[in-house]
PDB file of C-alpha atoms in Angstrom:
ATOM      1  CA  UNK A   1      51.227  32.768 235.109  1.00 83.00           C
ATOM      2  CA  UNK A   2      52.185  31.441 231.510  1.00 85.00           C
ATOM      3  CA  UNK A   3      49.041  33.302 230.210  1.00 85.00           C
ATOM      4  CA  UNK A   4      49.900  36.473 231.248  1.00 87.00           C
ATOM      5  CA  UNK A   5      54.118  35.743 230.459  1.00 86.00           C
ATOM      6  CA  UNK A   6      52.702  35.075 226.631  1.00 84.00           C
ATOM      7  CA  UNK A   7      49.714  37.984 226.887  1.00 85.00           C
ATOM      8  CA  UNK A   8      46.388  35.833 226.683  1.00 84.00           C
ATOM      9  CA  UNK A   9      43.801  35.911 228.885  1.00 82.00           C
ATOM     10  CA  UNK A  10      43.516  31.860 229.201  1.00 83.00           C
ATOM     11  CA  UNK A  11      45.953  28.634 228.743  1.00 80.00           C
ATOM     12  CA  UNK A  12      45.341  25.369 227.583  1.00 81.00           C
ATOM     13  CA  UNK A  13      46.348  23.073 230.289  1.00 79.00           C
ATOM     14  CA  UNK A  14      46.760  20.465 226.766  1.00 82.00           C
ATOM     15  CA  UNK A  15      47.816  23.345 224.627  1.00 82.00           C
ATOM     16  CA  UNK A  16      51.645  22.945 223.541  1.00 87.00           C
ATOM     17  CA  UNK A  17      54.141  25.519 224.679  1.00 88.00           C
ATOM     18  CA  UNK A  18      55.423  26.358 221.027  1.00 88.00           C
ATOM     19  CA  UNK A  19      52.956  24.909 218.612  1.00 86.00           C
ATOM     20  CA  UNK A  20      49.407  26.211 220.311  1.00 85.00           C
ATOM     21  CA  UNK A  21      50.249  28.862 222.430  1.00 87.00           C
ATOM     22  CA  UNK A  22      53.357  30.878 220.012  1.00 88.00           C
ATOM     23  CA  UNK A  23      55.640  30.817 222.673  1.00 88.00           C
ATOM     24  CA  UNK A  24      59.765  31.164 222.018  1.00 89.00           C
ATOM     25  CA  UNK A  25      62.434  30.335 224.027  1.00 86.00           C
ATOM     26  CA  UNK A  26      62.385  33.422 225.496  1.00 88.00           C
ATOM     27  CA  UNK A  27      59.192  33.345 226.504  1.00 87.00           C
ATOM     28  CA  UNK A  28      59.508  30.132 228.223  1.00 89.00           C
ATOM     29  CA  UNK A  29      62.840  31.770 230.079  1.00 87.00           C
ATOM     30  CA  UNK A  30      60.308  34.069 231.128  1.00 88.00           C
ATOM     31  CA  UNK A  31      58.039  31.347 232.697  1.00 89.00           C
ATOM     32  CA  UNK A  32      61.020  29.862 234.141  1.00 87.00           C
ATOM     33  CA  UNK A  33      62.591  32.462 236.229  1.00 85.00           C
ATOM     34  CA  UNK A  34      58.789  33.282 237.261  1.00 85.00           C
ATOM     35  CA  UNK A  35      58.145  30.316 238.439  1.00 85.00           C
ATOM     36  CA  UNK A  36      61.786  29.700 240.651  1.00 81.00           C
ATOM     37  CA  UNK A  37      60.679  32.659 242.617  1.00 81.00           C
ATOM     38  CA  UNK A  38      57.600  31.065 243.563  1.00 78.00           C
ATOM     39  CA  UNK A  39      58.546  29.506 246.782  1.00 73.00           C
ATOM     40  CA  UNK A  40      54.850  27.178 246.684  1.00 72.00           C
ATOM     41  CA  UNK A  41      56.064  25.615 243.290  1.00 78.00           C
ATOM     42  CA  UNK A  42      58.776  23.249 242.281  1.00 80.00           C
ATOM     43  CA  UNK A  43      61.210  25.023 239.993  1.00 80.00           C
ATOM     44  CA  UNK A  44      61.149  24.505 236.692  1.00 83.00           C
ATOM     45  CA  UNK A  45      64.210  24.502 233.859  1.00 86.00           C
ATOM     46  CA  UNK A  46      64.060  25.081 230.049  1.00 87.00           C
ATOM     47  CA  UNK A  47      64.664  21.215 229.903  1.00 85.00           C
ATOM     48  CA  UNK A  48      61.455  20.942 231.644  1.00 85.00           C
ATOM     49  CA  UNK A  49      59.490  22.666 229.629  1.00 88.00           C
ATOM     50  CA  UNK A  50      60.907  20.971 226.246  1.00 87.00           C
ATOM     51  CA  UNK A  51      60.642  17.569 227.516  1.00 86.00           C
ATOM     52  CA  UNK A  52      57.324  18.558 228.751  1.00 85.00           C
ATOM     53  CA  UNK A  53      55.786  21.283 226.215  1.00 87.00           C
ATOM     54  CA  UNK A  54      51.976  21.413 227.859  1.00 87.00           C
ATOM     55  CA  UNK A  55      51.153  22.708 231.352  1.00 86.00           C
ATOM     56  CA  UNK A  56      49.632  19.292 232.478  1.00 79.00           C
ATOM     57  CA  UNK A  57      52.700  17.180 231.034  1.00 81.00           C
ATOM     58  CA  UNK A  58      54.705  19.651 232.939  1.00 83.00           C
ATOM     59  CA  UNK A  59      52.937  19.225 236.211  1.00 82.00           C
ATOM     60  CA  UNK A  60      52.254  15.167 236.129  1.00 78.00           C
ATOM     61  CA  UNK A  61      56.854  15.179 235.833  1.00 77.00           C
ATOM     62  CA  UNK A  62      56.877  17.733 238.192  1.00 74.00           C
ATOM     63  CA  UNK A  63      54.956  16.211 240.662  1.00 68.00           C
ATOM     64  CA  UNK A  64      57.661  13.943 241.935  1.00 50.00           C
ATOM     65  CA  UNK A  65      58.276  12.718 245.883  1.00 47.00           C
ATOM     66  CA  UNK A  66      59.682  14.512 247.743  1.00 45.00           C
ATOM     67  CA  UNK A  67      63.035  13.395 248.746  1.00 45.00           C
ATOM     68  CA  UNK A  68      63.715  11.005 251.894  1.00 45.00           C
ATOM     69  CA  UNK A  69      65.347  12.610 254.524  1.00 44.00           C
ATOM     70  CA  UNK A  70      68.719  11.246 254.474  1.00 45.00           C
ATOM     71  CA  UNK A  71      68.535  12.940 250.674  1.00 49.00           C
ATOM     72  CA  UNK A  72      67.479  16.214 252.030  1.00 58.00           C
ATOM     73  CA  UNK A  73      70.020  16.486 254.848  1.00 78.00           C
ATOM     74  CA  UNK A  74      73.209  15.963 251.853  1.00 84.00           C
ATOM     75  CA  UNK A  75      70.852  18.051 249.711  1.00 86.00           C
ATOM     76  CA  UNK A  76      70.897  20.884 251.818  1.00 86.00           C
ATOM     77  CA  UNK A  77      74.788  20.869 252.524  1.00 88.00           C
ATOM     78  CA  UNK A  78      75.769  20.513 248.515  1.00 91.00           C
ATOM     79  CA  UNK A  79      73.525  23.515 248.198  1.00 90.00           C
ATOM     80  CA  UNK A  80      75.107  25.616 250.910  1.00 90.00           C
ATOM     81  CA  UNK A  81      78.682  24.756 249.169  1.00 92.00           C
ATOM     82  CA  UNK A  82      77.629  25.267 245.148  1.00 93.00           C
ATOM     83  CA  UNK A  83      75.992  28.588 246.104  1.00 91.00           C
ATOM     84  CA  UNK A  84      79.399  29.901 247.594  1.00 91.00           C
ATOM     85  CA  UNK A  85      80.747  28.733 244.771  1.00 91.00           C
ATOM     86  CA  UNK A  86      79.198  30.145 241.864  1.00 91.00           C
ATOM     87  CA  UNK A  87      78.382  33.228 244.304  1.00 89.00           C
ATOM     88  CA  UNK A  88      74.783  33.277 244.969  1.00 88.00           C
ATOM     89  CA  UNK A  89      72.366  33.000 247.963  1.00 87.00           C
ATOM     90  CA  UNK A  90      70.352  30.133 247.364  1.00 87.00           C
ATOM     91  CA  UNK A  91      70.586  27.163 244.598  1.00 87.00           C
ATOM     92  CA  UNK A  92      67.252  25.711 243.660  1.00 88.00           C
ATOM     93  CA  UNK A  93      67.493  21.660 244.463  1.00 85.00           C
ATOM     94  CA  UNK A  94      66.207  20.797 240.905  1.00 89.00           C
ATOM     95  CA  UNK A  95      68.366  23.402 238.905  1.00 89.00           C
ATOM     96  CA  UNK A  96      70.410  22.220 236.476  1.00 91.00           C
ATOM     97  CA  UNK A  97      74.183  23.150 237.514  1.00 93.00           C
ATOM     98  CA  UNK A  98      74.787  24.100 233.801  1.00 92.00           C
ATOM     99  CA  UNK A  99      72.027  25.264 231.966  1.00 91.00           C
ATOM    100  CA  UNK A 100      69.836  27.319 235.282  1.00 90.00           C
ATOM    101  CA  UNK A 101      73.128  28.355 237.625  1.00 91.00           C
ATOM    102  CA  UNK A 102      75.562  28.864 234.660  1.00 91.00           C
ATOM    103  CA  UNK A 103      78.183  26.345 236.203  1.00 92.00           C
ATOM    104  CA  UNK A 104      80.645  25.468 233.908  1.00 92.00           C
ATOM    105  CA  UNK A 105      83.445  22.266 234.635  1.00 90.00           C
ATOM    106  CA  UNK A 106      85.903  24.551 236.331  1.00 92.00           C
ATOM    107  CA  UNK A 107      83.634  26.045 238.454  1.00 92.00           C
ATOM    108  CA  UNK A 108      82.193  22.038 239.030  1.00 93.00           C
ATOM    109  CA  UNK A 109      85.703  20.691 239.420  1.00 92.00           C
ATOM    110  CA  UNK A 110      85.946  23.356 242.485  1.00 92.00           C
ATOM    111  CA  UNK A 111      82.399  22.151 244.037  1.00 93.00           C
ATOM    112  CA  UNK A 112      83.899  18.454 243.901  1.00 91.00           C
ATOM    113  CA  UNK A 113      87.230  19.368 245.759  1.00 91.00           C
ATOM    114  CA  UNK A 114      84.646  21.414 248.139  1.00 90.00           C
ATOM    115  CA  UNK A 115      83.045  17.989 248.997  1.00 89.00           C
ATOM    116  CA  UNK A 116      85.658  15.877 249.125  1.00 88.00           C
ATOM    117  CA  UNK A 117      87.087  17.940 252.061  1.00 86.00           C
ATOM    118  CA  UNK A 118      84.080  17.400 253.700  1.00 84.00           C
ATOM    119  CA  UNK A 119      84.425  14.086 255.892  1.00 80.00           C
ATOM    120  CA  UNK A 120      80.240  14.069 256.502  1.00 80.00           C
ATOM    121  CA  UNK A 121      79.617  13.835 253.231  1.00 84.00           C
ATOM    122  CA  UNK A 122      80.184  11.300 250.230  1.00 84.00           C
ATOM    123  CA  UNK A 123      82.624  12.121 247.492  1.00 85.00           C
ATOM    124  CA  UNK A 124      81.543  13.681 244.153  1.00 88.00           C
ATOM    125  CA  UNK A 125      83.266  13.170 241.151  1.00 89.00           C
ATOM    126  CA  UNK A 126      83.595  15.198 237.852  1.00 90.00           C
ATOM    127  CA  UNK A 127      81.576  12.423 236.149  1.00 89.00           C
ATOM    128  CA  UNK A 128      78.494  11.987 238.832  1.00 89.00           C
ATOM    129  CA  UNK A 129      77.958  15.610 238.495  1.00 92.00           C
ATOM    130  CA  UNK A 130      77.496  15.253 234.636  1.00 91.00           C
ATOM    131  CA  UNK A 131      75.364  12.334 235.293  1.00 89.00           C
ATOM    132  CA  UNK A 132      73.419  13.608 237.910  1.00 90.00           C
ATOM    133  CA  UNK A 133      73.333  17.569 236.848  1.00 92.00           C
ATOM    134  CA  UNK A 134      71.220  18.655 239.538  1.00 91.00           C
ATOM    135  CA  UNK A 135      70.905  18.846 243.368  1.00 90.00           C
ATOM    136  CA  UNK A 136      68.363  16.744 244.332  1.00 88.00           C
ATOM    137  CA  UNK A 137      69.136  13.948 241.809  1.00 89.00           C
ATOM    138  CA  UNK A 138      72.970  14.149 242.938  1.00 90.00           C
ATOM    139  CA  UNK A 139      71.929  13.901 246.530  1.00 87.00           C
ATOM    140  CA  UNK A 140      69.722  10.858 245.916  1.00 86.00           C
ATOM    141  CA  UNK A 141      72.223   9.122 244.070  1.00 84.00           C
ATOM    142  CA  UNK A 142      75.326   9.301 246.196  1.00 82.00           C
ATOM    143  CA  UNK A 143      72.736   8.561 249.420  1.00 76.00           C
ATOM    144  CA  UNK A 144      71.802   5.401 248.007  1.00 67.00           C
ATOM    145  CA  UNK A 145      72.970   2.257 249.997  1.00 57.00           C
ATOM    146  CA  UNK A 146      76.708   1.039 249.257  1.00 49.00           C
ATOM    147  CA  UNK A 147      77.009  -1.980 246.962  1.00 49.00           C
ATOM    148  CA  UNK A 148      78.600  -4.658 248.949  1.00 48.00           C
ATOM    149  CA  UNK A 149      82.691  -3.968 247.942  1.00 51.00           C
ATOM    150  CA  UNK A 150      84.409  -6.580 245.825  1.00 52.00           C
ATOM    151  CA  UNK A 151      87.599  -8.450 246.924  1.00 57.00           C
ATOM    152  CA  UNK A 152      89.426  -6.022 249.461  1.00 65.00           C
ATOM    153  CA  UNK A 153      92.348  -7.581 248.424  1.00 70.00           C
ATOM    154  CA  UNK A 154      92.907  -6.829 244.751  1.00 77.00           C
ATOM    155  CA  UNK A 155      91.658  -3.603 245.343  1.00 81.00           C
ATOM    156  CA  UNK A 156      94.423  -2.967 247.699  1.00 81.00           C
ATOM    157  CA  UNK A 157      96.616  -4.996 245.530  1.00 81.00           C
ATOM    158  CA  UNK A 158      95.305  -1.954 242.218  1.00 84.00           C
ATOM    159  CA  UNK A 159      95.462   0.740 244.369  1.00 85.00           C
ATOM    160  CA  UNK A 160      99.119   0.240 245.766  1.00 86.00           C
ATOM    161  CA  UNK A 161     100.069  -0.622 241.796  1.00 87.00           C
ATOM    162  CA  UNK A 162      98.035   2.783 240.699  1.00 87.00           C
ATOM    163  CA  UNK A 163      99.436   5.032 243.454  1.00 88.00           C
ATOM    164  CA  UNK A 164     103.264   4.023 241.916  1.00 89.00           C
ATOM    165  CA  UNK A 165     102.320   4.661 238.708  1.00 89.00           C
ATOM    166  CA  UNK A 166     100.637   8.025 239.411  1.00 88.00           C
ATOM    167  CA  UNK A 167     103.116   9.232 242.370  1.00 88.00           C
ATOM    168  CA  UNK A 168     101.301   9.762 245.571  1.00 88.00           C
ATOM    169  CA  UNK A 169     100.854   7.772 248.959  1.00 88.00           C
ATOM    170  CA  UNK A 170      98.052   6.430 248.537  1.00 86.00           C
ATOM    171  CA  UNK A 171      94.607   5.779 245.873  1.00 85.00           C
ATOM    172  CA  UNK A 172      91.225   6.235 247.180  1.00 85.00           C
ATOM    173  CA  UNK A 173      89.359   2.961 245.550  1.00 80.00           C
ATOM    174  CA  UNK A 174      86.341   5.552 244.097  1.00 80.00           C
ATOM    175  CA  UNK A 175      88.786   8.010 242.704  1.00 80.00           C
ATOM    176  CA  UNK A 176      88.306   8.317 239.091  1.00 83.00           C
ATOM    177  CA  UNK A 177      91.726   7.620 237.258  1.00 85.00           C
ATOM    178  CA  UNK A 178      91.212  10.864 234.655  1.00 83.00           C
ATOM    179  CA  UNK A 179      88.929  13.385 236.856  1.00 81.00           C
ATOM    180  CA  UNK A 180      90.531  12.737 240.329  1.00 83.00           C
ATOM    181  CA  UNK A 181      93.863  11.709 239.858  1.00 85.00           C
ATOM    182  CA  UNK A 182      95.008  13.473 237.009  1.00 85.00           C
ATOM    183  CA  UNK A 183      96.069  10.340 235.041  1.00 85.00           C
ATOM    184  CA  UNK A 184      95.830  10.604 231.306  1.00 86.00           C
ATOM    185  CA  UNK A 185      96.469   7.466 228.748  1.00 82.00           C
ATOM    186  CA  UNK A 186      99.847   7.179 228.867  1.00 85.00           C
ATOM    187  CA  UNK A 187     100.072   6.426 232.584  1.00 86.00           C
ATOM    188  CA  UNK A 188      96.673   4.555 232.586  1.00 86.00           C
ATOM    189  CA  UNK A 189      98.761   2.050 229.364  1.00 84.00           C
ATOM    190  CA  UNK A 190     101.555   1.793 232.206  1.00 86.00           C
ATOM    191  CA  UNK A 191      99.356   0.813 234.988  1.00 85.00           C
ATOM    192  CA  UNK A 192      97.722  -2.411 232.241  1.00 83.00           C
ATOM    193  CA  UNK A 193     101.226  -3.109 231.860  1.00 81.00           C
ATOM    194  CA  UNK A 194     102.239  -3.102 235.184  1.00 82.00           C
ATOM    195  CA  UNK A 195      98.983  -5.553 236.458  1.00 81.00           C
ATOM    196  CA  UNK A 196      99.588  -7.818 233.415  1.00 76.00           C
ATOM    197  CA  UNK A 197     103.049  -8.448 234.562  1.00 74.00           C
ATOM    198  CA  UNK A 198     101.038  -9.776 238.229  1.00 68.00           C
ATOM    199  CA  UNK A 199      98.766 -12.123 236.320  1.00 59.00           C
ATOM    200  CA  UNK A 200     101.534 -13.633 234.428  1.00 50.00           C
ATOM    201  CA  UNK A 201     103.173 -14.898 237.998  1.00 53.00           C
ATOM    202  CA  UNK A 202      99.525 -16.538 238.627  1.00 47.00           C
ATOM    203  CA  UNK A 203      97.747 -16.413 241.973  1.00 42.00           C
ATOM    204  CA  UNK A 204      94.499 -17.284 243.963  1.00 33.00           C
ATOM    205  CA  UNK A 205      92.236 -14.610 243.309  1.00 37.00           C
ATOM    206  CA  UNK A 206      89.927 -14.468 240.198  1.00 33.00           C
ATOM    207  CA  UNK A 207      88.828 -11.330 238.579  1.00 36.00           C
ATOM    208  CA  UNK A 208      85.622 -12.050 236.580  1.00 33.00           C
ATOM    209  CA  UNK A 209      84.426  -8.996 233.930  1.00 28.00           C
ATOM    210  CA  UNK A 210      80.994  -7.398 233.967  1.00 32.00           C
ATOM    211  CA  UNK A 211      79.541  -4.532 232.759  1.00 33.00           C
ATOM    212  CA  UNK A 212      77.470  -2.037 234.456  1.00 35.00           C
ATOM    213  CA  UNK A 213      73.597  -1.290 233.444  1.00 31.00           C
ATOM    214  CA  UNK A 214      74.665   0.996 231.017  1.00 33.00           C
ATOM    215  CA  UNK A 215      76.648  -0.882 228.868  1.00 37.00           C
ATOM    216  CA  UNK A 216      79.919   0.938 229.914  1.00 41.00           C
ATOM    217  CA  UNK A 217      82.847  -0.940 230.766  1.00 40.00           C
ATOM    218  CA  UNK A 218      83.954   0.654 234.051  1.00 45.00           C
ATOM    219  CA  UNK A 219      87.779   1.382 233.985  1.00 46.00           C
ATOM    220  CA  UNK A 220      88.686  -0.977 236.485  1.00 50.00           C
ATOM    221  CA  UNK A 221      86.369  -4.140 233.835  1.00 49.00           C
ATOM    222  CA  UNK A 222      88.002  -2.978 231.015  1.00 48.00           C
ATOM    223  CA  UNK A 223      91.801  -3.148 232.223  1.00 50.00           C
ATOM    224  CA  UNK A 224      90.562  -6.725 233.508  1.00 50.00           C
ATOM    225  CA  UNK A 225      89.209  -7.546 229.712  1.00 49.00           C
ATOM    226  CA  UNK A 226      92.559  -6.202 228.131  1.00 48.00           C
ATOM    227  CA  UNK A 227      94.515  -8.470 230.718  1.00 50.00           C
ATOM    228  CA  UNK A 228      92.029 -11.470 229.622  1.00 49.00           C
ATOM    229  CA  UNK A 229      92.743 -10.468 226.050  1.00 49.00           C
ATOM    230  CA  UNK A 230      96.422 -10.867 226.354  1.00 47.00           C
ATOM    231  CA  UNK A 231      97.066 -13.939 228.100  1.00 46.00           C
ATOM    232  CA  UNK A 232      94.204 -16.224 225.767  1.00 49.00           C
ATOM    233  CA  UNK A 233      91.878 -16.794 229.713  1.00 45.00           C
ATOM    234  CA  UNK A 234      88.301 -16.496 229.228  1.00 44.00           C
ATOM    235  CA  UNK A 235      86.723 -16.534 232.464  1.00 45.00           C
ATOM    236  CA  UNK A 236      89.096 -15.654 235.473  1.00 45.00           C
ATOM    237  CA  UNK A 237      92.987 -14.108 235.412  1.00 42.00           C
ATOM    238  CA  UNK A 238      94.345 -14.048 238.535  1.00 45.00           C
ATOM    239  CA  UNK A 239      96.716 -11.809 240.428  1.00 43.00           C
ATOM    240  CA  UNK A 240      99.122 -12.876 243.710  1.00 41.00           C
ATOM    241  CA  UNK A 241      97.619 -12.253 247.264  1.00 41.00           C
ATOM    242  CA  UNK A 242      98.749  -8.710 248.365  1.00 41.00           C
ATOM    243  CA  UNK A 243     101.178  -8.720 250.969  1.00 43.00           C
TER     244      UNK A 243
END
């Protein structure tokens, strides 16, 4: 296939894309629609083939498992929903939602409120999408077993605090503040303020800060750090039982 896309007879299966063989970026947009409509191969994006500039680096990444079950059956309804939404037939599971479908964040933003509606299936946020920018890795991600929650308490204790600040009913606890609930620093300053004024009346429940495996402080960590920071406590801060 690549040999005829780039007019040679043969292909080094070790020969690179650019440097052997000539081949542009066009070319190699070429090979990459060709391949997508080749229902016996997995599909293949221009990430792929820079990441992976030979035909047998291409096909050892490409060669993955195939996807559990579980993964396929959220797979298969994300893909239904994103192809209504940026208005085609069929989305290929290992397209990239930006650079192969031509997604952009309003178009994402629309997927995500899509899901959400949907009680079968877990919530997608603005920020797993840019993590996870394709189907299959999206559906393998959100399918993954629950971490065991944290103190049901405080959370309820944040949320209730969080909902006031922002002005609705009621907070899911995976909402992001910025993507899902429309906060924005100002309101997110009021809502450190507000919890700091609960730790200074003391309480039962510690809060201990960790980061995640990224490095990242998540939101929720880094309003607990700011609260450490202000009242001199280095390893718990409390806040009163929620009634």
């Amino acid at each position: 296939m690549l040999a005829e896309i780039i007019g040679t007879e043969r292909v080094s299966v070790h020969g690179n894309f650019f440097d052997d063989l000539g081949a542009d970026s066009l070319l190699m947009a070429q090979f990459c629609a060709r391949v997508r409509k080749r229902p016996d191969l997995p599909t293949v994006s221009m990430k792929d083939v820079y990441r992976h500039p030979t035909i047998s680096g291409l096909a050892t990444a490409l060669g993955e498992p195939v996807a559990a079950p579980a993964e396929l059956g959220t797979e298969n309804v994300l893909a239904e929903i994103l192809a209504e939404i940026v208005g085609v037939e069929h989305v290929s599971a290992d397209s990239n939602f930006f650079d192969d479908l031509g997604a952009d964040s309003l178009l994402m933003a629309r997927f995500c409120a899509r899901v959400r509606k949907r009680p079968d299936l877990p919530t997608v946020s603005i920020q797993d999408v840019y993590a996870h920018p394709t189907l299959r890795s999206l559906a393998t991600t959100l399918t993954k077993p629950v971490e065991a929650p944290g103190d049901p308490g405080i959370e309820k204790a944040l949320a209730d605090v969080m909902a006031e600040i922002v002005g609705v009913e009621h907070v899911p606890a995976d909402s992001n503040f910025f993507d899902d609930l429309g906060a924005d620093s100002l309101l997110m300053a009021r809502f450190c303020a507000r919890v700091r004024k609960a730790a200074y009346q003391g309480g039962t429940r510690p809060w201990m800060l960790w980061e995640n495996s990224t490095g990242d402080r998540d939101p929720l960590q880094a309003t607990i750090a700011e609260m450490k920071a202000s009242t001199g406590k280095t390893e718990t801060i409390t806040v009163p039982t929620p009634r």
